[in-house]
Each structure stands twice: as C-alpha cells, then as structure tokens.
Amino acid sequence: MTARVRTFSNAGLTFDVIDEGPIDGPIAVLLHGFPQRSTSWNEVARHLHGQGIRTIAPDQRGYSPGARPRRRAAYRLSNLAADVVALIELVREPGHPEWDRVHLVGHDWGSVVAWTVAARDDLVATLTAVSVGHPAAFMKSMAGSQVLKSWYMGLFQLPMLPERVLSDPGSAHHMLGSAGMTREMLRTYHREIVEYGALRGGLQWYRALPYAHPRVMGNRISVPTTMVWSDGDTALGRRGAELSERHVDAPFELQVLEGVSHWIPDEAPEVLAEIVCERIGTARNGTSAARGH
C-alpha cells in the first residue's frame, strides 16, 4: 500500500498513526511502550528514513483518543496484538517483494505485543525486540531477581492510586526519573500522557495481565530476531533477554547496550536504528545472522 496511513480501525476503535519515510521503502512498524506514545520513536525513525526505510508508528490501545475502552479486559494481550495485525494487514501488499511483510520493532510493552504478533510469519519478516524479552522468558525470569524489579506491576493493579501517583509531577518525576527519564522526557510524559488523557489506558495494559492466555504468552517465533537489552535498565534484568532465544526457531542475536537506561529509543536512537537496519538487511539480502551475543 503506497498511500500514507494516518489512522486505522479495529474492533470499533480508531488509532492514530505516524507514517513517515520513503513511501516505497521496506516497512518498519514501531510499537511504543509505557508511558510513551508513537513520538518516542521520532529519532529512531529519522535514522531509519536515512536508510530508505518507511516507518509506521501507531498510538496503541488506550493511547489514541478513539481507542480507549474502559474495561480492563479490553486490554488483554490478544486484543493488543489484534490491533497491530489489523494495521499490518492494512499497509502490507501481499506478493510484493518489499511490502508483503513488515519488519516489527517494539520497546517495553510494545515489545511484548511485537513478540506476540511476530508468531505470524506470514505478516512479519523480522523482529527487533527492545528491553522486554519473550513473554514466556520474562515469566520464567520472575523466579529470580526480576520479581523485585517488577514491584511496580503490583502497584499498578490497584484502582485509582497509580493514576494519582503518576499524575502528580513530584511523584511521577521520582518514579520515572529514577528509571532514567530525563527532565525533557518527563515534560513530554506530562504533555503527551497525563494531559492527553492516556495515563489510565496505559495502566490498563498492566491490569489486564490476569486475562493473558498461556497459549498467547508461549507463542514460538520463526522469523529472524534481535533482542536488545541495556545494562542500565532498572526494571528489566538480563535473564529474560537471554532466555528469549529458547523461544525463537530462527536466527537470533542478543545485543547488549552498556551504560544505557531502559529508555533505549530516546537515549541511543542511532545505535538502535543501526541494529534494526542490520536485522532488516539480513532478511532483504536473504542471509542469516549467526546466533550469538
């Protein structure tokens, strides 16, 4: 599909999209995490455009004003994945050498959705997962130190309190700043999440976790995959990233960024774009990256 996409619909919801870069280039779908929107990919996308890649970044369920259902069950992982599948079906062109499948990139919660959608190798050519490993690998890592890093996931299950804490500038700056967000990123957070009315929808992703079906969490991946993890991540340990290889039946590479916080797309956009381009290049050239670290 060569026309620009500004919105798309699924299950009666309407999603906003940033579609930029060479219109005739291979398509990279970029999925944001919490608490950010599609704009978190701006710098990464700019570097990808310079390499001839078209980027399509949606504001996902709970973030787009036209896609904010109230019930937490609406945010189960299968629904989040179905939204992205609907977008891919809209932009792909079956049979075309460049556009029949997309290159999927996700950060944080966007990575969880990307792992889920990447099980569809008829829609996805490559996967670059950033920060969060395969859902089954993440769950296994919870048996170790990850459970302590994920304390906030329990907090977010509570009604109303997380909204109050994360809407308050002082509390939000302490919580998100301690995870590596800069002052500029925090200003963006307040403008694009809190003031935009997207905070509750973002929190619903966590509250819907009890609805996640084990089959969805355990999907195997058969497309070439790169896992990107940073050693300055206070929320996610290395174990989940390492275990992800066990769930990939295709070339797999683990890239570790040193001295970088959780917010990889913001903090290391050029490096991340290079990694994405390398993964896309292996598919376009018909080659396979060696497994390794």
GROMACS .gro file of N, CA and C in nm, residues 21-151:
model
  393
   21GLY      N    1   0.888   0.865   0.614
   21GLY     CA    2   0.998   0.800   0.546
   21GLY      C    3   0.964   0.768   0.402
   22PRO      N    4   1.059   0.709   0.328
   22PRO     CA    5   1.038   0.679   0.186
   22PRO      C    6   0.914   0.592   0.167
   23ILE      N    7   0.819   0.640   0.088
   23ILE     CA    8   0.692   0.570   0.072
   23ILE      C    9   0.710   0.434   0.006
   24ASP      N   10   0.818   0.419  -0.071
   24ASP     CA   11   0.839   0.292  -0.143
   24ASP      C   12   0.942   0.203  -0.074
   25GLY      N   13   0.979   0.236   0.049
   25GLY     CA   14   1.079   0.156   0.120
   25GLY      C   15   1.018   0.039   0.195
   26PRO      N   16   1.100  -0.052   0.243
   26PRO     CA   17   1.051  -0.159   0.330
   26PRO      C   18   0.988  -0.096   0.453
   27ILE      N   19   0.888  -0.163   0.510
   27ILE     CA   20   0.807  -0.104   0.617
   27ILE      C   21   0.852  -0.157   0.753
   28ALA      N   22   0.884  -0.063   0.842
   28ALA     CA   23   0.910  -0.098   0.982
   28ALA      C   24   0.795  -0.045   1.066
   29VAL      N   25   0.726  -0.133   1.137
   29VAL     CA   26   0.619  -0.094   1.228
   29VAL      C   27   0.680  -0.082   1.368
   30LEU      N   28   0.666   0.035   1.428
   30LEU     CA   29   0.731   0.067   1.555
   30LEU      C   30   0.626   0.077   1.666
   31LEU      N   31   0.639  -0.005   1.769
   31LEU     CA   32   0.541  -0.013   1.877
   31LEU      C   33   0.599   0.044   2.006
   32HIS      N   34   0.534   0.147   2.058
   32HIS     CA   35   0.582   0.215   2.179
   32HIS      C   36   0.547   0.137   2.304
   33GLY      N   37   0.608   0.178   2.415
   33GLY     CA   38   0.580   0.117   2.544
   33GLY      C   39   0.511   0.213   2.638
   34PHE      N   40   0.517   0.183   2.768
   34PHE     CA   41   0.456   0.264   2.873
   34PHE      C   42   0.564   0.341   2.948
   35PRO      N   43   0.539   0.467   2.982
   35PRO     CA   44   0.425   0.550   2.947
   35PRO      C   45   0.464   0.648   2.836
   36GLN      N   46   0.465   0.602   2.715
   36GLN     CA   47   0.502   0.682   2.600
   36GLN      C   48   0.406   0.658   2.485
   37ARG      N   49   0.420   0.742   2.381
   37ARG     CA   50   0.338   0.725   2.261
   37ARG      C   51   0.430   0.707   2.141
   38SER      N   52   0.371   0.710   2.023
   38SER     CA   53   0.446   0.687   1.900
   38SER      C   54   0.561   0.785   1.880
   39THR      N   55   0.550   0.904   1.939
   39THR     CA   56   0.655   1.005   1.924
   39THR      C   57   0.787   0.962   1.987
   40SER      N   58   0.783   0.861   2.075
   40SER     CA   59   0.907   0.813   2.136
   40SER      C   60   1.002   0.755   2.032
   41TRP      N   61   0.948   0.724   1.913
   41TRP     CA   62   1.029   0.667   1.806
   41TRP      C   63   1.085   0.772   1.709
   42ASN      N   64   1.059   0.899   1.734
   42ASN     CA   65   1.092   1.003   1.636
   42ASN      C   66   1.238   0.999   1.591
   43GLU      N   67   1.329   0.991   1.686
   43GLU     CA   68   1.471   0.995   1.650
   43GLU      C   69   1.516   0.866   1.582
   44VAL      N   70   1.468   0.753   1.632
   44VAL     CA   71   1.500   0.626   1.567
   44VAL      C   72   1.447   0.627   1.424
   45ALA      N   73   1.324   0.674   1.407
   45ALA     CA   74   1.262   0.678   1.275
   45ALA      C   75   1.342   0.766   1.180
   46ARG      N   76   1.390   0.877   1.229
   46ARG     CA   77   1.467   0.968   1.143
   46ARG      C   78   1.591   0.897   1.087
   47HIS      N   79   1.658   0.820   1.169
   47HIS     CA   80   1.776   0.747   1.121
   47HIS      C   81   1.735   0.636   1.024
   48LEU      N   82   1.624   0.570   1.050
   48LEU     CA   83   1.577   0.466   0.959
   48LEU      C   84   1.539   0.524   0.822
   49HIS      N   85   1.479   0.642   0.823
   49HIS     CA   86   1.443   0.705   0.695
   49HIS      C   87   1.567   0.728   0.610
   50GLY      N   88   1.678   0.765   0.675
   50GLY     CA   89   1.802   0.788   0.603
   50GLY      C   90   1.856   0.662   0.538
   51GLN      N   91   1.809   0.546   0.584
   51GLN     CA   92   1.850   0.418   0.526
   51GLN      C   93   1.744   0.363   0.431
   52GLY      N   94   1.648   0.448   0.394
   52GLY     CA   95   1.548   0.408   0.296
   52GLY      C   96   1.431   0.330   0.351
   53ILE      N   97   1.412   0.334   0.482
   53ILE     CA   98   1.306   0.255   0.546
   53ILE      C   99   1.187   0.344   0.581
   54ARG      N  100   1.069   0.299   0.547
   54ARG     CA  101   0.945   0.367   0.584
   54ARG      C  102   0.906   0.321   0.724
   55THR      N  103   0.867   0.415   0.810
   55THR     CA  104   0.829   0.380   0.946
   55THR      C  105   0.682   0.412   0.970
   56ILE      N  106   0.615   0.321   1.036
   56ILE     CA  107   0.474   0.338   1.073
   56ILE      C  108   0.462   0.312   1.222
   57ALA      N  109   0.428   0.417   1.297
   57ALA     CA  110   0.422   0.408   1.443
   57ALA      C  111   0.284   0.446   1.492
   58PRO      N  112   0.207   0.352   1.545
   58PRO     CA  113   0.073   0.383   1.596
   58PRO      C  114   0.074   0.424   1.742
   59ASP      N  115  -0.023   0.507   1.780
   59ASP     CA  116  -0.058   0.522   1.921
   59ASP      C  117  -0.152   0.406   1.952
   60GLN      N  118  -0.110   0.318   2.039
   60GLN     CA  119  -0.181   0.193   2.058
   60GLN      C  120  -0.305   0.208   2.148
   61ARG      N  121  -0.370   0.097   2.174
   61ARG     CA  122  -0.494   0.093   2.251
   61ARG      C  123  -0.474   0.159   2.388
   62GLY      N  124  -0.565   0.250   2.420
   62GLY     CA  125  -0.556   0.323   2.545
   62GLY      C  126  -0.488   0.457   2.530
   63TYR      N  127  -0.413   0.475   2.423
   63TYR     CA  128  -0.338   0.598   2.399
   63TYR      C  129  -0.409   0.688   2.296
   64SER      N  130  -0.450   0.632   2.183
   64SER     CA  131  -0.527   0.707   2.084
   64SER      C  132  -0.662   0.746   2.144
   65PRO      N  133  -0.705   0.871   2.130
   65PRO     CA  134  -0.834   0.913   2.187
   65PRO      C  135  -0.952   0.829   2.138
   66GLY      N  136  -0.945   0.777   2.016
   66GLY     CA  137  -1.053   0.698   1.962
   66GLY      C  138  -1.043   0.550   1.996
   67ALA      N  139  -0.948   0.516   2.082
   67ALA     CA  140  -0.926   0.374   2.115
   67ALA      C  141  -0.899   0.358   2.264
   68ARG      N  142  -0.994   0.403   2.346
   68ARG     CA  143  -0.976   0.398   2.491
   68ARG      C  144  -1.095   0.329   2.559
   69PRO      N  145  -1.113   0.200   2.537
   69PRO     CA  146  -1.221   0.129   2.607
   69PRO      C  147  -1.197   0.134   2.758
   70ARG      N  148  -1.305   0.130   2.836
   70ARG     CA  149  -1.293   0.148   2.980
   70ARG      C  150  -1.259   0.019   3.054
   71ARG      N  151  -1.314  -0.093   3.010
   71ARG     CA  152  -1.296  -0.218   3.085
   71ARG      C  153  -1.154  -0.273   3.066
   72ARG      N  154  -1.095  -0.320   3.173
   72ARG     CA  155  -0.957  -0.367   3.164
   72ARG      C  156  -0.945  -0.492   3.077
   73ALA      N  157  -1.050  -0.573   3.070
   73ALA     CA  158  -1.044  -0.694   2.988
   73ALA      C  159  -1.021  -0.661   2.842
   74ALA      N  160  -1.059  -0.540   2.800
   74ALA     CA  161  -1.039  -0.499   2.661
   74ALA      C  162  -0.892  -0.485   2.627
   75TYR      N  163  -0.806  -0.481   2.729
   75TYR     CA  164  -0.663  -0.460   2.707
   75TYR      C  165  -0.582  -0.590   2.719
   76ARG      N  166  -0.650  -0.703   2.711
   76ARG     CA  167  -0.577  -0.830   2.714
   76ARG      C  168  -0.483  -0.837   2.595
   77LEU      N  169  -0.377  -0.913   2.610
   77LEU     CA  170  -0.269  -0.917   2.510
   77LEU      C  171  -0.319  -0.957   2.372
   78SER      N  172  -0.414  -1.049   2.365
   78SER     CA  173  -0.465  -1.091   2.235
   78SER      C  174  -0.532  -0.976   2.161
   79ASN      N  175  -0.597  -0.886   2.233
   79ASN     CA  176  -0.660  -0.770   2.170
   79ASN      C  177  -0.555  -0.669   2.124
   80LEU      N  178  -0.453  -0.648   2.207
   80LEU     CA  179  -0.345  -0.556   2.169
   80LEU      C  180  -0.275  -0.605   2.042
   81ALA      N  181  -0.254  -0.736   2.034
   81ALA     CA  182  -0.191  -0.794   1.915
   81ALA      C  183  -0.283  -0.783   1.795
   82ALA      N  184  -0.413  -0.803   1.815
   82ALA     CA  185  -0.508  -0.795   1.704
   82ALA      C  186  -0.510  -0.656   1.643
   83ASP      N  187  -0.491  -0.553   1.725
   83ASP     CA  188  -0.483  -0.416   1.673
   83ASP      C  189  -0.367  -0.402   1.575
   84VAL      N  190  -0.252  -0.454   1.614
   84VAL     CA  191  -0.132  -0.442   1.530
   84VAL      C  192  -0.147  -0.527   1.404
   85VAL      N  193  -0.207  -0.644   1.416
   85VAL     CA  194  -0.232  -0.727   1.298
   85VAL      C  195  -0.320  -0.651   1.199
   86ALA      N  196  -0.422  -0.581   1.249
   86ALA     CA  197  -0.510  -0.503   1.162
   86ALA      C  198  -0.431  -0.394   1.088
   87LEU      N  199  -0.338  -0.330   1.158
   87LEU     CA  200  -0.254  -0.228   1.094
   87LEU      C  201  -0.166  -0.290   0.986
   88ILE      N  202  -0.104  -0.402   1.018
   88ILE     CA  203  -0.017  -0.468   0.919
   88ILE      C  204  -0.096  -0.511   0.797
   89GLU      N  205  -0.214  -0.565   0.818
   89GLU     CA  206  -0.298  -0.607   0.706
   89GLU      C  207  -0.334  -0.489   0.617
   90LEU      N  208  -0.346  -0.372   0.677
   90LEU     CA  209  -0.379  -0.252   0.600
   90LEU      C  210  -0.263  -0.204   0.515
   91VAL      N  211  -0.141  -0.209   0.568
   91VAL     CA  212  -0.027  -0.148   0.499
   91VAL      C  213   0.049  -0.246   0.409
   92ARG      N  214   0.035  -0.376   0.432
   92ARG     CA  215   0.110  -0.471   0.352
   92ARG      C  216   0.049  -0.488   0.214
   93GLU      N  217   0.129  -0.539   0.123
   93GLU     CA  218   0.082  -0.569  -0.012
   93GLU      C  219   0.128  -0.711  -0.046
   94PRO      N  220   0.041  -0.809  -0.025
   94PRO     CA  221   0.080  -0.949  -0.048
   94PRO      C  222   0.140  -0.972  -0.186
   95GLY      N  223   0.252  -1.045  -0.189
   95GLY     CA  224   0.317  -1.075  -0.315
   95GLY      C  225   0.423  -0.976  -0.357
   96HIS      N  226   0.422  -0.857  -0.297
   96HIS     CA  227   0.525  -0.757  -0.329
   96HIS      C  228   0.653  -0.793  -0.254
   97PRO      N  229   0.769  -0.786  -0.320
   97PRO     CA  230   0.894  -0.829  -0.255
   97PRO      C  231   0.933  -0.747  -0.133
   98GLU      N  232   0.893  -0.620  -0.125
   98GLU     CA  233   0.929  -0.535  -0.012
   98GLU      C  234   0.815  -0.518   0.089
   99TRP      N  235   0.692  -0.526   0.043
   99TRP     CA  236   0.580  -0.487   0.128
   99TRP      C  237   0.487  -0.601   0.165
  100ASP      N  238   0.521  -0.724   0.131
  100ASP     CA  239   0.430  -0.833   0.165
  100ASP      C  240   0.431  -0.863   0.315
  101ARG      N  241   0.544  -0.834   0.381
  101ARG     CA  242   0.555  -0.849   0.525
  101ARG      C  243   0.625  -0.726   0.582
  102VAL      N  244   0.606  -0.700   0.711
  102VAL     CA  245   0.668  -0.584   0.773
  102VAL      C  246   0.780  -0.629   0.866
  103HIS      N  247   0.863  -0.533   0.901
  103HIS     CA  248   0.969  -0.553   1.000
  103HIS      C  249   0.918  -0.492   1.130
  104LEU      N  250   0.904  -0.573   1.233
  104LEU     CA  251   0.838  -0.532   1.356
  104LEU      C  252   0.941  -0.495   1.462
  105VAL      N  253   0.921  -0.379   1.524
  105VAL     CA  254   1.011  -0.329   1.628
  105VAL      C  255   0.925  -0.284   1.745
  106GLY      N  256   0.957  -0.331   1.866
  106GLY     CA  257   0.880  -0.291   1.983
  106GLY      C  258   0.968  -0.262   2.101
  107HIS      N  259   0.929  -0.164   2.181
  107HIS     CA  260   1.001  -0.131   2.303
  107HIS      C  261   0.908  -0.145   2.423
  108ASP      N  262   0.960  -0.201   2.533
  108ASP     CA  263   0.884  -0.213   2.656
  108ASP      C  264   0.756  -0.292   2.628
  109TRP      N  265   0.638  -0.241   2.663
  109TRP     CA  266   0.514  -0.313   2.635
  109TRP      C  267   0.497  -0.337   2.485
  110GLY      N  268   0.547  -0.244   2.404
  110GLY     CA  269   0.542  -0.264   2.260
  110GLY      C  270   0.619  -0.387   2.217
  111SER      N  271   0.723  -0.420   2.294
  111SER     CA  272   0.798  -0.541   2.267
  111SER      C  273   0.716  -0.666   2.297
  112VAL      N  274   0.638  -0.662   2.406
  112VAL     CA  275   0.553  -0.775   2.440
  112VAL      C  276   0.453  -0.802   2.327
  113VAL      N  277   0.392  -0.694   2.276
  113VAL     CA  278   0.298  -0.708   2.165
  113VAL      C  279   0.370  -0.758   2.040
  114ALA      N  280   0.490  -0.705   2.017
  114ALA     CA  281   0.566  -0.745   1.898
  114ALA      C  282   0.601  -0.894   1.902
  115TRP      N  283   0.643  -0.945   2.018
  115TRP     CA  284   0.670  -1.089   2.031
  115TRP      C  285   0.546  -1.170   1.996
  116THR      N  286   0.431  -1.121   2.037
  116THR     CA  287   0.306  -1.193   2.013
  116THR      C  288   0.269  -1.193   1.865
  117VAL      N  289   0.279  -1.076   1.802
  117VAL     CA  290   0.243  -1.064   1.661
  117VAL      C  291   0.344  -1.136   1.572
  118ALA      N  292   0.471  -1.139   1.612
  118ALA     CA  293   0.576  -1.200   1.530
  118ALA      C  294   0.558  -1.349   1.511
  119ALA      N  295   0.469  -1.411   1.589
  119ALA     CA  296   0.438  -1.551   1.564
  119ALA      C  297   0.371  -1.570   1.429
  120ARG      N  298   0.319  -1.460   1.371
  120ARG     CA  299   0.258  -1.463   1.240
  120ARG      C  300   0.364  -1.437   1.134
  121ASP      N  301   0.435  -1.541   1.092
  121ASP     CA  302   0.542  -1.521   0.994
  121ASP      C  303   0.490  -1.493   0.853
  122ASP      N  304   0.358  -1.500   0.835
  122ASP     CA  305   0.300  -1.457   0.708
  122ASP      C  306   0.285  -1.306   0.701
  123LEU      N  307   0.296  -1.239   0.817
  123LEU     CA  308   0.282  -1.094   0.823
  123LEU      C  309   0.412  -1.024   0.860
  124VAL      N  310   0.501  -1.094   0.930
  124VAL     CA  311   0.621  -1.033   0.986
  124VAL      C  312   0.745  -1.097   0.926
  125ALA      N  313   0.839  -1.014   0.878
  125ALA     CA  314   0.963  -1.063   0.818
  125ALA      C  315   1.075  -1.073   0.920
  126THR      N  316   1.085  -0.974   1.010
  126THR     CA  317   1.187  -0.975   1.114
  126THR      C  318   1.130  -0.911   1.240
  127LEU      N  319   1.194  -0.941   1.351
  127LEU     CA  320   1.156  -0.884   1.480
  127LEU      C  321   1.277  -0.824   1.548
  128THR      N  322   1.263  -0.701   1.596
  128THR     CA  323   1.362  -0.641   1.686
  128THR      C  324   1.289  -0.606   1.814
  129ALA      N  325   1.318  -0.680   1.921
  129ALA     CA  326   1.252  -0.659   2.050
  129ALA      C  327   1.347  -0.581   2.141
  130VAL      N  328   1.296  -0.474   2.198
  130VAL     CA  329   1.380  -0.383   2.276
  130VAL      C  330   1.337  -0.384   2.423
  131SER      N  331   1.428  -0.418   2.510
  131SER     CA  332   1.415  -0.416   2.655
  131SER      C  333   1.343  -0.538   2.712
  132VAL      N  334   1.226  -0.573   2.659
  132VAL     CA  335   1.147  -0.684   2.715
  132VAL      C  336   1.161  -0.808   2.628
  133GLY      N  337   1.198  -0.919   2.692
  133GLY     CA  338   1.214  -1.044   2.620
  133GLY      C  339   1.083  -1.112   2.592
  134HIS      N  340   1.091  -1.229   2.532
  134HIS     CA  341   0.973  -1.309   2.502
  134HIS      C  342   0.888  -1.324   2.629
  135PRO      N  343   0.754  -1.313   2.619
  135PRO     CA  344   0.671  -1.320   2.740
  135PRO      C  345   0.696  -1.443   2.826
  136ALA      N  346   0.714  -1.559   2.766
  136ALA     CA  347   0.741  -1.680   2.844
  136ALA      C  348   0.876  -1.672   2.913
  137ALA      N  349   0.975  -1.612   2.847
  137ALA     CA  350   1.107  -1.595   2.907
  137ALA      C  351   1.099  -1.496   3.024
  138PHE      N  352   1.022  -1.390   3.005
  138PHE     CA  353   1.004  -1.293   3.114
  138PHE      C  354   0.941  -1.361   3.235
  139MET      N  355   0.838  -1.441   3.213
  139MET     CA  356   0.771  -1.507   3.325
  139MET      C  357   0.866  -1.602   3.397
  140LYS      N  358   0.951  -1.671   3.322
  140LYS     CA  359   1.047  -1.761   3.385
  140LYS      C  360   1.149  -1.682   3.466
  141SER      N  361   1.188  -1.564   3.417
  141SER     CA  362   1.286  -1.483   3.490
  141SER      C  363   1.229  -1.429   3.621
  142MET      N  364   1.095  -1.430   3.634
  142MET     CA  365   1.034  -1.381   3.758
  142MET      C  366   1.066  -1.471   3.876
  143ALA      N  367   1.114  -1.591   3.849
  143ALA     CA  368   1.153  -1.681   3.957
  143ALA      C  369   1.281  -1.635   4.024
  144GLY      N  370   1.352  -1.540   3.962
  144GLY     CA  371   1.475  -1.487   4.017
  144GLY      C  372   1.458  -1.342   4.061
  145SER      N  373   1.559  -1.261   4.032
  145SER     CA  374   1.559  -1.122   4.079
  145SER      C  375   1.460  -1.033   4.006
  146GLN      N  376   1.408  -1.080   3.893
  146GLN     CA  377   1.315  -0.997   3.817
  146GLN      C  378   1.191  -0.961   3.898
  147VAL      N  379   1.148  -1.050   3.985
  147VAL     CA  380   1.027  -1.023   4.063
  147VAL      C  381   1.044  -0.897   4.149
  148LEU      N  382   1.165  -0.871   4.197
  148LEU     CA  383   1.190  -0.749   4.275
  148LEU      C  384   1.191  -0.626   4.186
  149LYS      N  385   1.245  -0.639   4.066
  149LYS     CA  386   1.247  -0.527   3.971
  149LYS      C  387   1.105  -0.491   3.925
  150SER      N  388   1.015  -0.588   3.929
  150SER     CA  389   0.880  -0.567   3.877
  150SER      C  390   0.780  -0.530   3.985
  151TRP      N  391   0.825  -0.476   4.096
  151TRP     CA  392   0.737  -0.441   4.208
  151TRP      C  393   0.623  -0.350   4.165
   0.00000   0.00000   0.00000
